PDB file of C-alpha atoms in Angstrom:
ATOM      1  CA  TRP G   1      -2.665  -3.768  11.483  1.00 95.00           C
ATOM      2  CA  GLN G   2      -1.817  -5.835  14.280  1.00 94.00           C
ATOM      3  CA  PHE G   3      -0.776  -9.631  14.692  1.00 93.00           C
ATOM      4  CA  ASP G   4      -0.608 -10.356  18.378  1.00 94.00           C
ATOM      5  CA  ASN G   5      -4.251 -12.526  18.020  1.00 94.00           C
ATOM      6  CA  SER G   6      -4.670 -11.940  22.379  1.00 95.00           C
ATOM      7  CA  SER G   7      -5.156  -8.579  23.451  1.00 95.00           C
ATOM      8  CA  LEU G   8      -5.659  -5.111  22.338  1.00 95.00           C
ATOM      9  CA  SER G   9      -4.122  -2.027  23.013  1.00 92.00           C
ATOM     10  CA  ALA G  10      -5.599   1.967  23.287  1.00 90.00           C
ATOM     11  CA  SER G  11      -4.871   5.928  23.658  1.00 88.00           C
ATOM     12  CA  TRP G  12      -6.726   8.179  24.106  1.00 89.00           C
ATOM     13  CA  MET G  13      -7.430  11.561  25.130  1.00 84.00           C
ATOM     14  CA  ALA G  14      -8.622  12.733  28.651  1.00 82.00           C
ATOM     15  CA  PHE G  15     -12.446  13.406  27.835  1.00 83.00           C
ATOM     16  CA  TYR G  16     -14.276  16.432  28.779  1.00 81.00           C
ATOM     17  CA  SER G  17     -17.417  16.828  31.169  1.00 80.00           C
ATOM     18  CA  PHE G  18     -18.553  20.127  33.010  1.00 81.00           C
ATOM     19  CA  PHE G  19     -19.556  18.087  35.859  1.00 81.00           C
ATOM     20  CA  GLY G  20     -15.640  16.636  36.423  1.00 78.00           C
ATOM     21  CA  PRO G  21     -14.905  13.266  35.640  1.00 79.00           C
ATOM     22  CA  GLU G  22     -15.278   9.740  37.749  1.00 83.00           C
ATOM     23  CA  ARG G  23     -12.980   7.162  36.205  1.00 87.00           C
ATOM     24  CA  TYR G  24     -12.693   5.753  32.029  1.00 91.00           C
ATOM     25  CA  GLU G  25     -13.998   2.232  31.017  1.00 93.00           C
ATOM     26  CA  VAL G  26     -12.817   0.415  27.803  1.00 94.00           C
ATOM     27  CA  CYS G  27     -13.921  -2.612  25.964  1.00 96.00           C
ATOM     28  CA  ALA G  28     -13.993  -4.974  22.242  1.00 97.00           C
ATOM     29  CA  GLY G  29     -16.181  -5.563  20.198  1.00 97.00           C
ATOM     30  CA  THR G  30     -16.819  -6.577  16.363  1.00 97.00           C
ATOM     31  CA  GLU G  31     -18.419  -3.481  15.845  1.00 97.00           C
ATOM     32  CA  PRO G  32     -17.773   0.605  17.559  1.00 96.00           C
ATOM     33  CA  LEU G  33     -19.588   0.885  20.217  1.00 96.00           C
ATOM     34  CA  LEU G  34     -20.313  -2.616  21.215  1.00 96.00           C
ATOM     35  CA  CYS G  35     -18.322  -4.878  24.040  1.00 96.00           C
ATOM     36  CA  ASP G  36     -19.435  -8.024  21.817  1.00 96.00           C
ATOM     37  CA  VAL G  37     -15.607  -9.181  22.584  1.00 97.00           C
ATOM     38  CA  ALA G  38     -14.433  -7.871  25.957  1.00 95.00           C
ATOM     39  CA  ALA G  39     -16.564  -6.355  28.124  1.00 95.00           C
ATOM     40  CA  PHE G  40     -15.970  -2.387  29.938  1.00 93.00           C
ATOM     41  CA  GLU G  41     -13.585  -2.665  32.274  1.00 89.00           C
ATOM     42  CA  ASN G  42     -12.944   0.160  34.423  1.00 88.00           C
ATOM     43  CA  VAL G  43      -9.362   1.265  34.378  1.00 83.00           C
ATOM     44  CA  THR G  44      -8.680   4.118  36.216  1.00 75.00           C
ATOM     45  CA  ASN G  45     -10.633   6.695  38.584  1.00 60.00           C
ATOM     46  CA  LEU G  46     -10.760  10.232  39.479  1.00 54.00           C
ATOM     47  CA  THR G  47     -12.152  11.163  41.933  1.00 49.00           C
ATOM     48  CA  ASP G  48     -10.412   9.162  45.072  1.00 45.00           C
ATOM     49  CA  GLY G  49      -6.575  10.683  43.299  1.00 40.00           C
ATOM     50  CA  SER G  50      -5.936   6.905  43.147  1.00 41.00           C
ATOM     51  CA  PRO G  51      -2.491   6.631  40.582  1.00 40.00           C
ATOM     52  CA  LEU G  52      -3.454   7.194  36.637  1.00 41.00           C
ATOM     53  CA  ILE G  53      -3.160   3.658  35.308  1.00 41.00           C
ATOM     54  CA  ARG G  54      -0.246   3.641  32.010  1.00 40.00           C
ATOM     55  CA  ALA G  55      -0.299   7.643  32.024  1.00 41.00           C
ATOM     56  CA  VAL G  56       1.806  10.007  30.036  1.00 43.00           C
ATOM     57  CA  PRO G  57       2.939  13.615  28.540  1.00 45.00           C
ATOM     58  CA  HIS G  58       1.873  14.904  26.381  1.00 46.00           C
ATOM     59  CA  PRO G  59       3.541  17.502  24.098  1.00 49.00           C
ATOM     60  CA  THR G  60      -0.707  20.031  24.721  1.00 53.00           C
ATOM     61  CA  HIS G  61      -0.093  18.958  27.888  1.00 56.00           C
ATOM     62  CA  LEU G  62      -3.164  16.849  28.093  1.00 66.00           C
ATOM     63  CA  GLN G  63      -3.589  13.844  30.246  1.00 75.00           C
ATOM     64  CA  VAL G  64      -3.224  11.117  28.003  1.00 78.00           C
ATOM     65  CA  TYR G  65      -4.009   7.273  29.291  1.00 83.00           C
ATOM     66  CA  ASN G  66      -3.512   4.460  27.392  1.00 84.00           C
ATOM     67  CA  HIS G  67      -4.678   1.196  28.247  1.00 88.00           C
ATOM     68  CA  THR G  68      -4.654  -2.848  26.834  1.00 90.00           C
ATOM     69  CA  LEU G  69      -7.012  -5.215  27.156  1.00 93.00           C
ATOM     70  CA  LEU G  70      -5.727  -9.128  27.785  1.00 93.00           C
ATOM     71  CA  ASP G  71      -6.304 -12.054  26.795  1.00 95.00           C
ATOM     72  CA  LEU G  72      -8.435 -12.241  24.140  1.00 96.00           C
ATOM     73  CA  GLU G  73      -9.542 -14.700  21.726  1.00 95.00           C
ATOM     74  CA  LEU G  74      -8.767 -12.543  19.057  1.00 96.00           C
ATOM     75  CA  LEU G  75      -9.645 -13.695  14.866  1.00 95.00           C
ATOM     76  CA  HIS G  76      -7.708 -14.093  12.458  1.00 95.00           C
ATOM     77  CA  GLY G  77      -8.703 -11.401   9.318  1.00 93.00           C
ATOM     78  CA  ARG G  78     -11.294  -9.471  11.056  1.00 96.00           C
ATOM     79  CA  THR G  79     -11.332  -6.312  12.713  1.00 97.00           C
ATOM     80  CA  TYR G  80     -11.493  -4.915  16.021  1.00 98.00           C
ATOM     81  CA  TYR G  81     -12.909  -1.396  17.613  1.00 98.00           C
ATOM     82  CA  ILE G  82     -12.357  -0.528  21.218  1.00 97.00           C
ATOM     83  CA  THR G  83     -14.491   1.600  23.380  1.00 97.00           C
ATOM     84  CA  VAL G  84     -13.812   4.494  26.016  1.00 95.00           C
ATOM     85  CA  THR G  85     -16.272   5.464  28.300  1.00 94.00           C
ATOM     86  CA  LEU G  86     -15.718   8.803  30.715  1.00 91.00           C
ATOM     87  CA  VAL G  87     -18.823   8.609  33.585  1.00 91.00           C
ATOM     88  CA  ASP G  88     -18.347  11.605  35.199  1.00 87.00           C
ATOM     89  CA  THR G  89     -19.647  12.336  38.991  1.00 87.00           C
ATOM     90  CA  ILE G  90     -22.863  12.672  38.038  1.00 89.00           C
ATOM     91  CA  GLY G  91     -23.475   9.392  36.647  1.00 88.00           C
ATOM     92  CA  ARG G  92     -23.629  10.689  32.655  1.00 91.00           C
ATOM     93  CA  ARG G  93     -21.495   8.350  29.792  1.00 92.00           C
ATOM     94  CA  THR G  94     -20.023   9.448  27.466  1.00 92.00           C
ATOM     95  CA  ASN G  95     -18.482   7.280  25.064  1.00 93.00           C
ATOM     96  CA  LEU G  96     -16.570   7.563  21.777  1.00 94.00           C
ATOM     97  CA  SER G  97     -15.068   3.955  19.414  1.00 96.00           C
ATOM     98  CA  SER G  98     -11.357   3.727  17.260  1.00 95.00           C
ATOM     99  CA  ASN G  99     -11.617   2.901  13.316  1.00 95.00           C
ATOM    100  CA  GLY G 100     -10.199   0.163  14.086  1.00 96.00           C
ATOM    101  CA  VAL G 101      -7.532  -2.597  14.188  1.00 96.00           C
ATOM    102  CA  ARG G 102      -7.050  -5.724  12.060  1.00 96.00           C
ATOM    103  CA  VAL G 103      -5.538  -9.155  12.343  1.00 96.00           C
ATOM    104  CA  ASP G 104      -3.331 -10.445  10.728  1.00 96.00           C
ATOM    105  CA  ALA G 105      -1.718 -12.847  12.212  1.00 93.00           C
ATOM    106  CA  THR G 106       0.633 -14.883   9.255  1.00 95.00           C
ATOM    107  CA  PRO G 107       3.679 -13.888   7.994  1.00 95.00           C
ATOM    108  CA  PRO G 108       4.501 -12.911   4.105  1.00 95.00           C
ATOM    109  CA  LEU G 109       4.271 -15.411   1.582  1.00 95.00           C
ATOM    110  CA  PRO G 110       7.988 -16.273   0.902  1.00 95.00           C
ATOM    111  CA  GLY G 111       9.059 -15.220  -2.940  1.00 91.00           C
ATOM    112  CA  ALA G 112      12.525 -16.144  -3.999  1.00 89.00           C
ATOM    113  CA  VAL G 113      15.868 -14.428  -3.933  1.00 89.00           C
ATOM    114  CA  TYR G 114      18.280 -14.887  -6.866  1.00 87.00           C
ATOM    115  CA  ASP G 115      22.431 -13.781  -6.464  1.00 83.00           C
ATOM    116  CA  GLY G 116      23.670 -11.701  -9.675  1.00 77.00           C
ATOM    117  CA  ARG G 117      22.586  -8.765 -11.160  1.00 72.00           C
ATOM    118  CA  LEU G 118      18.215  -8.081 -11.765  1.00 63.00           C
ATOM    119  CA  ARG G 119      19.312  -7.314 -15.729  1.00 57.00           C
ATOM    120  CA  ASP G 120      21.003 -11.298 -15.852  1.00 60.00           C
ATOM    121  CA  PHE G 121      17.756 -12.475 -15.390  1.00 63.00           C
ATOM    122  CA  ALA G 122      19.429 -15.775 -13.732  1.00 64.00           C
ATOM    123  CA  ASP G 123      20.925 -16.440 -10.691  1.00 66.00           C
ATOM    124  CA  THR G 124      24.744 -16.836 -10.472  1.00 66.00           C
ATOM    125  CA  ASP G 125      26.974 -19.396  -9.239  1.00 66.00           C
ATOM    126  CA  PHE G 126      30.400 -17.876  -9.295  1.00 64.00           C
ATOM    127  CA  THR G 127      31.906 -14.607  -9.484  1.00 66.00           C
ATOM    128  CA  TRP G 128      35.922 -13.157  -9.551  1.00 63.00           C
ATOM    129  CA  SER G 129      34.294 -10.091  -7.728  1.00 65.00           C
ATOM    130  CA  SER G 130      34.734  -8.316  -4.053  1.00 64.00           C
ATOM    131  CA  LYS G 131      31.049  -6.677  -4.949  1.00 72.00           C
ATOM    132  CA  VAL G 132      28.314  -9.456  -5.398  1.00 76.00           C
ATOM    133  CA  PHE G 133      24.474  -8.975  -5.516  1.00 78.00           C
ATOM    134  CA  SER G 134      21.147 -10.586  -5.494  1.00 80.00           C
ATOM    135  CA  TRP G 135      17.610  -9.365  -5.971  1.00 83.00           C
ATOM    136  CA  TRP G 136      14.137 -10.906  -5.430  1.00 85.00           C
ATOM    137  CA  ASP G 137      11.121 -11.338  -6.316  1.00 84.00           C
ATOM    138  CA  LEU G 138       6.613 -13.326  -5.619  1.00 85.00           C
ATOM    139  CA  PHE G 139       6.827 -11.747  -1.948  1.00 90.00           C
ATOM    140  CA  SER G 140       3.486 -10.970  -0.824  1.00 92.00           C
ATOM    141  CA  ASP G 141       1.324 -10.162   1.532  1.00 93.00           C
ATOM    142  CA  PRO G 142      -2.472 -10.617   1.737  1.00 92.00           C
ATOM    143  CA  GLU G 143      -4.295  -9.136   4.316  1.00 93.00           C
ATOM    144  CA  SER G 144      -1.774  -5.964   5.613  1.00 93.00           C
ATOM    145  CA  GLY G 145       0.736  -6.068   2.708  1.00 92.00           C
ATOM    146  CA  ILE G 146       4.969  -6.045   2.504  1.00 92.00           C
ATOM    147  CA  LYS G 147       6.347  -3.254   4.667  1.00 92.00           C
ATOM    148  CA  ARG G 148       9.720  -3.956   3.860  1.00 91.00           C
ATOM    149  CA  PHE G 149      12.568  -5.359   3.270  1.00 92.00           C
ATOM    150  CA  GLN G 150      15.517  -5.865   4.906  1.00 92.00           C
ATOM    151  CA  VAL G 151      18.667  -7.761   3.862  1.00 90.00           C
ATOM    152  CA  ALA G 152      22.447  -9.842   4.995  1.00 89.00           C
ATOM    153  CA  CYS G 153      24.868 -11.267   3.077  1.00 86.00           C
ATOM    154  CA  THR G 154      26.737 -14.049   5.181  1.00 87.00           C
ATOM    155  CA  THR G 155      28.713 -17.057   4.514  1.00 87.00           C
ATOM    156  CA  ASP G 156      25.917 -18.900   6.210  1.00 89.00           C
ATOM    157  CA  PRO G 157      23.372 -20.848   4.284  1.00 87.00           C
ATOM    158  CA  ASP G 158      20.687 -20.055   7.511  1.00 90.00           C
ATOM    159  CA  GLY G 159      18.766 -17.504   7.547  1.00 87.00           C
ATOM    160  CA  ARG G 160      17.913 -17.224  11.078  1.00 87.00           C
ATOM    161  CA  THR G 161      21.199 -16.835  12.220  1.00 88.00           C
ATOM    162  CA  VAL G 162      22.037 -13.536  10.778  1.00 90.00           C
ATOM    163  CA  ASP G 163      22.150 -10.608  13.924  1.00 89.00           C
ATOM    164  CA  VAL G 164      22.614  -7.644  11.545  1.00 89.00           C
ATOM    165  CA  TRP G 165      19.872  -6.744   8.051  1.00 91.00           C
ATOM    166  CA  THR G 166      20.708  -3.528   6.347  1.00 87.00           C
ATOM    167  CA  ASP G 167      17.069  -2.586   5.174  1.00 89.00           C
ATOM    168  CA  VAL G 168      16.953  -1.397   1.510  1.00 85.00           C
ATOM    169  CA  GLN G 169      13.766  -0.395  -0.566  1.00 74.00           C
ATOM    170  CA  PRO G 170      11.439  -3.055  -2.254  1.00 65.00           C
ATOM    171  CA  GLY G 171      12.022  -4.102  -5.901  1.00 60.00           C
ATOM    172  CA  THR G 172      15.943  -2.762  -5.553  1.00 59.00           C
ATOM    173  CA  VAL G 173      18.614  -4.934  -6.378  1.00 60.00           C
ATOM    174  CA  VAL G 174      21.736  -4.625  -3.886  1.00 65.00           C
ATOM    175  CA  SER G 175      24.784  -5.302  -3.760  1.00 59.00           C
ATOM    176  CA  VAL G 176      27.428  -5.866  -0.779  1.00 60.00           C
ATOM    177  CA  SER G 177      30.944  -5.465  -1.472  1.00 56.00           C
ATOM    178  CA  THR G 178      32.910  -8.900   0.516  1.00 55.00           C
ATOM    179  CA  HIS G 179      36.358  -7.253   0.983  1.00 56.00           C
ATOM    180  CA  ILE G 180      38.464 -10.655   1.221  1.00 58.00           C
ATOM    181  CA  VAL G 181      37.299 -14.035   1.262  1.00 66.00           C
ATOM    182  CA  PRO G 182      39.179 -17.246   0.253  1.00 72.00           C
ATOM    183  CA  ASP G 183      38.713 -18.691  -3.753  1.00 74.00           C
ATOM    184  CA  GLY G 184      35.958 -20.901  -2.905  1.00 79.00           C
ATOM    185  CA  THR G 185      33.716 -19.309  -0.458  1.00 80.00           C
ATOM    186  CA  VAL G 186      30.069 -19.502  -0.554  1.00 85.00           C
ATOM    187  CA  LEU G 187      27.908 -16.490   0.018  1.00 83.00           C
ATOM    188  CA  TYR G 188      24.279 -16.512   0.332  1.00 89.00           C
ATOM    189  CA  HIS G 189      21.745 -13.896   0.051  1.00 89.00           C
ATOM    190  CA  HIS G 190      19.091 -13.239   2.961  1.00 92.00           C
ATOM    191  CA  VAL G 191      15.810 -11.559   2.613  1.00 92.00           C
ATOM    192  CA  LYS G 192      13.539 -10.301   5.822  1.00 94.00           C
ATOM    193  CA  ALA G 193      10.461  -9.187   4.520  1.00 93.00           C
ATOM    194  CA  TRP G 194       8.095  -7.431   6.975  1.00 94.00           C
ATOM    195  CA  SER G 195       3.893  -7.156   6.879  1.00 94.00           C
ATOM    196  CA  VAL G 196       2.337  -4.469   7.920  1.00 94.00           C
ATOM    197  CA  ALA G 197       1.777  -6.226  10.576  1.00 94.00           C
ATOM    198  CA  GLY G 198       4.755  -6.637  11.801  1.00 94.00           C
ATOM    199  CA  LEU G 199       5.551 -10.363  10.674  1.00 95.00           C
ATOM    200  CA  PHE G 200       8.075 -11.727   8.491  1.00 96.00           C
ATOM    201  CA  CYS G 201       9.574 -14.328   6.667  1.00 96.00           C
ATOM    202  CA  ILE G 202      12.974 -14.904   5.462  1.00 95.00           C
ATOM    203  CA  VAL G 203      14.479 -16.153   2.130  1.00 94.00           C
ATOM    204  CA  THR G 204      17.612 -17.016   1.882  1.00 93.00           C
ATOM    205  CA  SER G 205      19.089 -17.533  -1.832  1.00 87.00           C
TER     206      SER G 205
END
């Protein structure tokens, strides 16, 4: 999954050719080995000594290549495949396609956040304790699904101003120790839900 609808990236280990590699070409399509989204780009030239594009080391000592196709127009909900082709020194071509990546360009659907303990099944308006609780439900993402939640507790009702978030397990009740705060202080719980694709929504109690 990815949320970016304008680029596709791929990594691959060096292909083998008895006659020696000359270059790699990369394209993208809506099916394996199809180039209907982005035509082949010559991303390396291995015979003239030019540097390898975006090369990174690999523990097995095999060469690994990375390349990103830019300025694409990808559709939400569609699956796209990158095809890498090795062209050897006598012109033979060897193709290999990825297993596909699906675009989820929309954030999760917001749920509800409640102050208090889950066992009370009610939203708490007042508390005497320096430890406050919150719980939430109904968050969802119909495409890639919910990957994780983060929480924060502040005196600001705007969750977009939160700088520090804490990772929590889905479905848990969160307790926050607020130490000592003046009487009448209003505390807000913020929940950030992340999709598998990497987008998020924020809901405040």
